Amino acid sequence: MIQFIIIFSVFGIEVSDVNKIDQNWATIRMAGYCKAAITFVKYLPQVYLNWKRQSTVGWSLENVLLDFTGGLFSFI
């Protein structure tokens, strides 16, 4: 819930400070912020479980690398 509040607050700040020409860039930048926040929230439970168990059982490094590679290509 808190991530949605943060995302919409940042979106409001971004949109209110730009001209009409910069609206598209603000939208693209906001989408990048949302993607970063979602990725962070997505991996938090697994990080907590790994820390609690002191093990990386169930955590595939290949899937994380593929996810970060896809994110990198989407930013490019």
PDB file of C-alpha atoms in Angstrom:
ATOM      1  CA  MET A   1       0.000   0.000   0.000  1.00  0.00           C
ATOM      2  CA  ILE A   2       2.782   2.409   0.895  1.00  0.00           C
ATOM      3  CA  GLN A   3       4.469   1.883  -2.481  1.00  0.00           C
ATOM      4  CA  PHE A   4       1.308   3.081  -4.260  1.00  0.00           C
ATOM      5  CA  ILE A   5       1.244   6.228  -2.139  1.00  0.00           C
ATOM      6  CA  ILE A   6       4.899   6.901  -2.948  1.00  0.00           C
ATOM      7  CA  ILE A   7       4.403   6.212  -6.664  1.00  0.00           C
ATOM      8  CA  PHE A   8       1.387   8.530  -6.956  1.00  0.00           C
ATOM      9  CA  SER A   9       3.101  11.241  -4.915  1.00  0.00           C
ATOM     10  CA  VAL A  10       6.155  11.192  -7.161  1.00  0.00           C
ATOM     11  CA  PHE A  11       3.866  11.142 -10.216  1.00  0.00           C
ATOM     12  CA  GLY A  12       2.048  14.233  -8.962  1.00  0.00           C
ATOM     13  CA  ILE A  13       5.321  16.073  -8.425  1.00  0.00           C
ATOM     14  CA  GLU A  14       6.635  15.058 -11.840  1.00  0.00           C
ATOM     15  CA  VAL A  15       3.503  16.089 -13.721  1.00  0.00           C
ATOM     16  CA  SER A  16       2.971  19.375 -11.898  1.00  0.00           C
ATOM     17  CA  ASP A  17       6.467  20.731 -12.653  1.00  0.00           C
ATOM     18  CA  VAL A  18       6.633  20.182 -16.400  1.00  0.00           C
ATOM     19  CA  ASN A  19       5.421  21.932 -19.546  1.00  0.00           C
ATOM     20  CA  LYS A  20       3.079  20.306 -22.042  1.00  0.00           C
ATOM     21  CA  ILE A  21       6.043  19.321 -24.245  1.00  0.00           C
ATOM     22  CA  ASP A  22       7.728  17.534 -21.358  1.00  0.00           C
ATOM     23  CA  GLN A  23       4.607  15.576 -20.371  1.00  0.00           C
ATOM     24  CA  ASN A  24       5.666  12.586 -22.461  1.00  0.00           C
ATOM     25  CA  TRP A  25       9.112  12.455 -20.866  1.00  0.00           C
ATOM     26  CA  ALA A  26       7.581  12.788 -17.403  1.00  0.00           C
ATOM     27  CA  THR A  27       5.291   9.851 -18.154  1.00  0.00           C
ATOM     28  CA  ILE A  28       8.189   7.718 -19.395  1.00  0.00           C
ATOM     29  CA  ARG A  29      10.287   8.665 -16.376  1.00  0.00           C
ATOM     30  CA  MET A  30       7.397   7.850 -14.044  1.00  0.00           C
ATOM     31  CA  ALA A  31       6.980   4.446 -15.697  1.00  0.00           C
ATOM     32  CA  GLY A  32      10.660   3.813 -14.956  1.00  0.00           C
ATOM     33  CA  TYR A  33      10.141   4.754 -11.303  1.00  0.00           C
ATOM     34  CA  CYS A  34       7.162   2.394 -11.114  1.00  0.00           C
ATOM     35  CA  LYS A  35       9.171  -0.432 -12.670  1.00  0.00           C
ATOM     36  CA  ALA A  36      12.013   0.069 -10.179  1.00  0.00           C
ATOM     37  CA  ALA A  37       9.586   0.158  -7.220  1.00  0.00           C
ATOM     38  CA  ILE A  38       7.758  -2.970  -8.374  1.00  0.00           C
ATOM     39  CA  THR A  39      11.034  -4.854  -8.868  1.00  0.00           C
ATOM     40  CA  PHE A  40      12.201  -3.823  -5.391  1.00  0.00           C
ATOM     41  CA  VAL A  41       8.929  -4.924  -3.776  1.00  0.00           C
ATOM     42  CA  LYS A  42       8.912  -8.138  -5.801  1.00  0.00           C
ATOM     43  CA  TYR A  43      12.263  -9.319  -4.408  1.00  0.00           C
ATOM     44  CA  LEU A  44      11.782  -8.215  -0.774  1.00  0.00           C
ATOM     45  CA  PRO A  45       9.971 -11.370   0.448  1.00  0.00           C
ATOM     46  CA  GLN A  46      12.613 -13.652  -1.063  1.00  0.00           C
ATOM     47  CA  VAL A  47      15.441 -11.618   0.450  1.00  0.00           C
ATOM     48  CA  TYR A  48      13.758 -11.823   3.845  1.00  0.00           C
ATOM     49  CA  LEU A  49      13.283 -15.600   3.566  1.00  0.00           C
ATOM     50  CA  ASN A  50      16.902 -16.075   2.493  1.00  0.00           C
ATOM     51  CA  TRP A  51      18.077 -14.031   5.466  1.00  0.00           C
ATOM     52  CA  LYS A  52      15.790 -15.841   7.909  1.00  0.00           C
ATOM     53  CA  ARG A  53      16.778 -19.332   6.706  1.00  0.00           C
ATOM     54  CA  GLN A  54      20.416 -18.370   6.037  1.00  0.00           C
ATOM     55  CA  SER A  55      20.020 -20.211   2.735  1.00  0.00           C
ATOM     56  CA  THR A  56      19.275 -19.410  -0.879  1.00  0.00           C
ATOM     57  CA  VAL A  57      17.045 -22.441  -1.499  1.00  0.00           C
ATOM     58  CA  GLY A  58      14.349 -21.556  -4.024  1.00  0.00           C
ATOM     59  CA  TRP A  59      16.203 -18.532  -5.386  1.00  0.00           C
ATOM     60  CA  SER A  60      17.351 -18.883  -8.976  1.00  0.00           C
ATOM     61  CA  LEU A  61      20.189 -16.565  -9.947  1.00  0.00           C
ATOM     62  CA  GLU A  62      19.458 -17.176 -13.632  1.00  0.00           C
ATOM     63  CA  ASN A  63      15.899 -15.831 -13.279  1.00  0.00           C
ATOM     64  CA  VAL A  64      17.116 -12.728 -11.455  1.00  0.00           C
ATOM     65  CA  LEU A  65      19.744 -12.079 -14.140  1.00  0.00           C
ATOM     66  CA  LEU A  66      17.124 -12.507 -16.857  1.00  0.00           C
ATOM     67  CA  ASP A  67      14.809 -10.100 -15.024  1.00  0.00           C
ATOM     68  CA  PHE A  68      17.517  -7.452 -14.660  1.00  0.00           C
ATOM     69  CA  THR A  69      18.605  -7.928 -18.299  1.00  0.00           C
ATOM     70  CA  GLY A  70      15.011  -7.424 -19.456  1.00  0.00           C
ATOM     71  CA  GLY A  71      14.716  -4.338 -17.283  1.00  0.00           C
ATOM     72  CA  LEU A  72      17.951  -2.954 -18.694  1.00  0.00           C
ATOM     73  CA  PHE A  73      16.767  -3.475 -22.264  1.00  0.00           C
ATOM     74  CA  SER A  74      13.434  -1.816 -21.494  1.00  0.00           C
ATOM     75  CA  PHE A  75      15.273   1.269 -20.203  1.00  0.00           C
ATOM     76  CA  ILE A  76      17.487   1.353 -23.302  1.00  0.00           C
TER      77      ILE A  76
END
